[in-house]
mmCIF file with all atom_site columns, C-alpha atoms in Angstrom:
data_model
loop_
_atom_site.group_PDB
_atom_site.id
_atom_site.type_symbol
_atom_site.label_atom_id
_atom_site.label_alt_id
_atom_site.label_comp_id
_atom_site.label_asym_id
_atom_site.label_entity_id
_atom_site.label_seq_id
_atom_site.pdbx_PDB_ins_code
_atom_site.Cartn_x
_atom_site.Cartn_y
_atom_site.Cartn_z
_atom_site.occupancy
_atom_site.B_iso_or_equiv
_atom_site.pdbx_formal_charge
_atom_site.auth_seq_id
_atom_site.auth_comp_id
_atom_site.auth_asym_id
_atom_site.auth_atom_id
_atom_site.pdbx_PDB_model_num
ATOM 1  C CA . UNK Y 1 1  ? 81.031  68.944 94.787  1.00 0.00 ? 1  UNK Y CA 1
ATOM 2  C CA . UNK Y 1 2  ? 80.786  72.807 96.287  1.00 0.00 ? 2  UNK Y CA 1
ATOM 3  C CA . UNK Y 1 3  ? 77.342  73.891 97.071  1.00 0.00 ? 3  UNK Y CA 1
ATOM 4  C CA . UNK Y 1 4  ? 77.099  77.138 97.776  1.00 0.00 ? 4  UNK Y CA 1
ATOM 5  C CA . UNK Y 1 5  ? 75.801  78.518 101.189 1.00 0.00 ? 5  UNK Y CA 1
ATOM 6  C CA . UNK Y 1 6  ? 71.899  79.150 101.041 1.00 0.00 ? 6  UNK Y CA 1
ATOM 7  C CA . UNK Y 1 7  ? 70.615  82.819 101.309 1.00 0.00 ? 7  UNK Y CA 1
ATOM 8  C CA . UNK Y 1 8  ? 68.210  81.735 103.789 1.00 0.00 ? 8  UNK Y CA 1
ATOM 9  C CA . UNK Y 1 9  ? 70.642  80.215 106.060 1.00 0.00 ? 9  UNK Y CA 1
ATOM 10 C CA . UNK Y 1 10 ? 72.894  83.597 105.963 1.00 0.00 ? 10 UNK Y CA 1
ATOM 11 C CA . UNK Y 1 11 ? 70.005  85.599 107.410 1.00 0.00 ? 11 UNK Y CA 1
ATOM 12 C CA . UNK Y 1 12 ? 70.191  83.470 111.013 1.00 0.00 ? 12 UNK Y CA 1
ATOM 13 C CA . UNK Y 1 13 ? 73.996  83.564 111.120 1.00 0.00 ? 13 UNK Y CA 1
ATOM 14 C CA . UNK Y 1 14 ? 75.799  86.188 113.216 1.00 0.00 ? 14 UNK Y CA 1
ATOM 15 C CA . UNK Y 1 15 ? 79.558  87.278 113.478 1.00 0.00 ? 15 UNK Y CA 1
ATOM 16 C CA . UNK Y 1 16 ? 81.000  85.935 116.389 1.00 0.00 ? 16 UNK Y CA 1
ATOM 17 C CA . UNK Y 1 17 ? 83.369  89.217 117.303 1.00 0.00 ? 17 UNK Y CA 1
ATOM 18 C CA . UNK Y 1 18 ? 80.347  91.841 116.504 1.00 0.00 ? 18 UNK Y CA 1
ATOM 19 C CA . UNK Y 1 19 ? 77.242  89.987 116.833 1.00 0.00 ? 19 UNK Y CA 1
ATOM 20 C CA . UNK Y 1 20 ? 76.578  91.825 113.328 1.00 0.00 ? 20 UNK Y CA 1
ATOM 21 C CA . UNK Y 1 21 ? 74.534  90.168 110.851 1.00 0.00 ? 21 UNK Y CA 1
ATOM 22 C CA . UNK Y 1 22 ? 76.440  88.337 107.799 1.00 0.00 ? 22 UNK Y CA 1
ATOM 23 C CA . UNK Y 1 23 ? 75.268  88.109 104.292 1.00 0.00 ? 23 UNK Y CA 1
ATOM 24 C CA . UNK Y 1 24 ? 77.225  86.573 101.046 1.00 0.00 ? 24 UNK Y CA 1
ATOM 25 C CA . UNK Y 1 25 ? 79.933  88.972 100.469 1.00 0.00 ? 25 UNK Y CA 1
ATOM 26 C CA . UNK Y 1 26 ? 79.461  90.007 96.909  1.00 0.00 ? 26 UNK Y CA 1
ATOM 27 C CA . UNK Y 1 27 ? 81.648  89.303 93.427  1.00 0.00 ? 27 UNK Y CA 1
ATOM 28 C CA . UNK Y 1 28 ? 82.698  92.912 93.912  1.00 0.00 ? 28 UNK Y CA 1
ATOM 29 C CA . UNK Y 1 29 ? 84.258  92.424 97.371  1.00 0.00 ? 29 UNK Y CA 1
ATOM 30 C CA . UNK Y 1 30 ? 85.819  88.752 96.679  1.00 0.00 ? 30 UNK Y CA 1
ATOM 31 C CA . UNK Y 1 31 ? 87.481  90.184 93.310  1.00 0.00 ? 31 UNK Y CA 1
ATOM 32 C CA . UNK Y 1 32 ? 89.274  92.822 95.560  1.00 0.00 ? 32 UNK Y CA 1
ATOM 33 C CA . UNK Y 1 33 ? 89.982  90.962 98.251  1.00 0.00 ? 33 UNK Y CA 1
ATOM 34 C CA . UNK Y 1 34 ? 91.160  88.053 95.657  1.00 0.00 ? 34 UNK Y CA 1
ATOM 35 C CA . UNK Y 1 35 ? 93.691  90.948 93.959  1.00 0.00 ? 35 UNK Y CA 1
ATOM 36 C CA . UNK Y 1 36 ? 94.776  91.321 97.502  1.00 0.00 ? 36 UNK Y CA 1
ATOM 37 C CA . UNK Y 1 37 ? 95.736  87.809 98.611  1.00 0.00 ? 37 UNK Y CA 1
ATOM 38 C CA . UNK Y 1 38 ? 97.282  87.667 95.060  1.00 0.00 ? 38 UNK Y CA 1
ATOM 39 C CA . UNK Y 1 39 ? 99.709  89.962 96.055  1.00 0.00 ? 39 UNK Y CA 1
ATOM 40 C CA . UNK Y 1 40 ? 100.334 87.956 99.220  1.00 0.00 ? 40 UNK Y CA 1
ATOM 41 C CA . UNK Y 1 41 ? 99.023  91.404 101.218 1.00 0.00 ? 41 UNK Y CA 1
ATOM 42 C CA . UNK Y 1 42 ? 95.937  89.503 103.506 1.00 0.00 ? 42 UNK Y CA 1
ATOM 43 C CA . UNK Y 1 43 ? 96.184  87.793 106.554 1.00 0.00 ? 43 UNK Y CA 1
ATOM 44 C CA . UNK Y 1 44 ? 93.713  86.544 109.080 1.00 0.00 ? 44 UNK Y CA 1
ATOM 45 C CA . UNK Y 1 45 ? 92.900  87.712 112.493 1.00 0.00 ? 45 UNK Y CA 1
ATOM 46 C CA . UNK Y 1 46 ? 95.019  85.513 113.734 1.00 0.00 ? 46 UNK Y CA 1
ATOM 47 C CA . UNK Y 1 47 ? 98.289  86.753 111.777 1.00 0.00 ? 47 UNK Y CA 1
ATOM 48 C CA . UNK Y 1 48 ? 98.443  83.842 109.288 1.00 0.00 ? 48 UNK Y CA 1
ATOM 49 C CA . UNK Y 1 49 ? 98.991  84.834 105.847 1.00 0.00 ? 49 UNK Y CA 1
ATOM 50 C CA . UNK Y 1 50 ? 95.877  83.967 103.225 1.00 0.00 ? 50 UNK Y CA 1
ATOM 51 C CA . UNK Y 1 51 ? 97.553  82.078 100.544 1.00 0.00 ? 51 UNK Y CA 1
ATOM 52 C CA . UNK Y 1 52 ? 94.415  80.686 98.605  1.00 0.00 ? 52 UNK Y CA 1
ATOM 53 C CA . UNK Y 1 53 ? 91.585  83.261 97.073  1.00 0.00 ? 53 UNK Y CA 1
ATOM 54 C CA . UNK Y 1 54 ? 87.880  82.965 97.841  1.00 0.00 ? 54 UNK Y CA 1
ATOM 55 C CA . UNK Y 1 55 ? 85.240  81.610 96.256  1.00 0.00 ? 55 UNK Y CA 1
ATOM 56 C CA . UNK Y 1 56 ? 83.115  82.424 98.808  1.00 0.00 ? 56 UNK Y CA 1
ATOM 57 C CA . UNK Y 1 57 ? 82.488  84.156 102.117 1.00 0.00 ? 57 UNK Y CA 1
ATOM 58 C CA . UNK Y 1 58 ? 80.063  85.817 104.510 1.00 0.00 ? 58 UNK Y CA 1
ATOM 59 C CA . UNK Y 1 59 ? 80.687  89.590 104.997 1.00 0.00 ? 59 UNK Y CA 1
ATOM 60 C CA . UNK Y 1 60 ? 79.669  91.857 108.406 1.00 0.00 ? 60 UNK Y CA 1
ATOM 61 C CA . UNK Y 1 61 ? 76.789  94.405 107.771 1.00 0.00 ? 61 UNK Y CA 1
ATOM 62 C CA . UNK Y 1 62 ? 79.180  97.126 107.865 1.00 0.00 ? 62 UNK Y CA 1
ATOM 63 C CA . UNK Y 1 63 ? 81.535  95.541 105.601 1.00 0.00 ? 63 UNK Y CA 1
ATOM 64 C CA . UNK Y 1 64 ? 84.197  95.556 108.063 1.00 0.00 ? 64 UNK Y CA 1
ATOM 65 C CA . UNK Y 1 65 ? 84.876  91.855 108.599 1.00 0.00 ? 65 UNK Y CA 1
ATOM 66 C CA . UNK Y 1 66 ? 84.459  88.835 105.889 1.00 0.00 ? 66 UNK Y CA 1
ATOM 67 C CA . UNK Y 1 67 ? 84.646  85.055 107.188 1.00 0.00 ? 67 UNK Y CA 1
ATOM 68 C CA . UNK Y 1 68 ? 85.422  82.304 104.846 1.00 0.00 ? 68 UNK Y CA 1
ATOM 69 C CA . UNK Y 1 69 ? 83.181  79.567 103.167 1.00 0.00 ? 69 UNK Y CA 1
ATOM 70 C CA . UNK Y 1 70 ? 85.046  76.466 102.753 1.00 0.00 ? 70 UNK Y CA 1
ATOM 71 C CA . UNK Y 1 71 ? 83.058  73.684 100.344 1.00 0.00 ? 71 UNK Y CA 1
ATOM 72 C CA . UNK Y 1 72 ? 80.241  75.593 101.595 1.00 0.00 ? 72 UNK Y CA 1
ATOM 73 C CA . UNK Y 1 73 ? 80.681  75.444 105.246 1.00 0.00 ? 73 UNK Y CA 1
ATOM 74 C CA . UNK Y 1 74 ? 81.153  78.897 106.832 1.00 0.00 ? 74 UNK Y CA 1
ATOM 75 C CA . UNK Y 1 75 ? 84.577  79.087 108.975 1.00 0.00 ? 75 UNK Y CA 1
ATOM 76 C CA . UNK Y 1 76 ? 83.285  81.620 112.064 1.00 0.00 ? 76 UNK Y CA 1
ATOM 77 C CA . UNK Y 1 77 ? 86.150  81.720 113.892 1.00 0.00 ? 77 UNK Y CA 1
ATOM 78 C CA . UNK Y 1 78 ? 87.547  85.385 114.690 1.00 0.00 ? 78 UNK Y CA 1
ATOM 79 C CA . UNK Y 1 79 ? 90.728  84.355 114.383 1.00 0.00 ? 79 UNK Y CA 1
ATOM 80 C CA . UNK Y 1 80 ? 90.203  83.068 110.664 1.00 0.00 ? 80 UNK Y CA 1
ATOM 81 C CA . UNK Y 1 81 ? 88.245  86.320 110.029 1.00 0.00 ? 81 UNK Y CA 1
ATOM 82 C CA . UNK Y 1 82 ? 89.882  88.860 107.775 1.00 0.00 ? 82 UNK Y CA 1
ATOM 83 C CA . UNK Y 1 83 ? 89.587  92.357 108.355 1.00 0.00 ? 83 UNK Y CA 1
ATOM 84 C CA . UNK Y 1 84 ? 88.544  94.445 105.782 1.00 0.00 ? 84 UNK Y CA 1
ATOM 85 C CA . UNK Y 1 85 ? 90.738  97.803 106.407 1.00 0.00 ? 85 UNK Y CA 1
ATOM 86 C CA . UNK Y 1 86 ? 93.766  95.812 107.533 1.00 0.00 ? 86 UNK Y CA 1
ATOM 87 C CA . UNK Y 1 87 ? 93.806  93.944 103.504 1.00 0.00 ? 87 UNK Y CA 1
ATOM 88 C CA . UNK Y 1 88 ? 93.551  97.622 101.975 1.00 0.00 ? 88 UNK Y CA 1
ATOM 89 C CA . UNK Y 1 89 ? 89.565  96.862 101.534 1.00 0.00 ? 89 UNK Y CA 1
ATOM 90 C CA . UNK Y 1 90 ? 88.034  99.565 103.111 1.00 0.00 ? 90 UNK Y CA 1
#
């Protein structure tokens, strides 16, 4: 069963490359980003391809960075991080 990651526990998480404050990234920005990994166009920081859309992530402030949420654990790690400009998001 996913449970999706509480508001209140967004507000005390940080991005790990930025120190930027996260917050749920919204339908808007999944639904792009989801048309992007579609067209097998997204890869992480790390280089690996993104083969499976999002249901849900955590987004940078600035919009520049989104991290995955995996059965409604948040995956933090830069190198799993997806940057916005480099998938045509920004």
């Amino acid at each position: 069963m996913r449970m999706p990651i509480e508001e209140a526990f967004c507000r005390i998480l940080i991005c790990p490359a930025t120190r930027q404050g996260l917050e749920k990234a919204s339908d808007f920005h999944l639904a792009g980003l989801n048309r992007a990994i579609g067209g097998h166009r997204v890869r992480t920081q790390g280089g690996a391809l993104v083969e499976q859309p999002l249901q849900e992530a955590l987004i940078t402030k600035d919009g520049a960075r989104i991290y995955p949420v995996r059965d409604g654990i948040p995956v933090l790690l830069v190198e799993e991080s997806i940057v916005m400009e480099n998938a045509g998001q920004r």
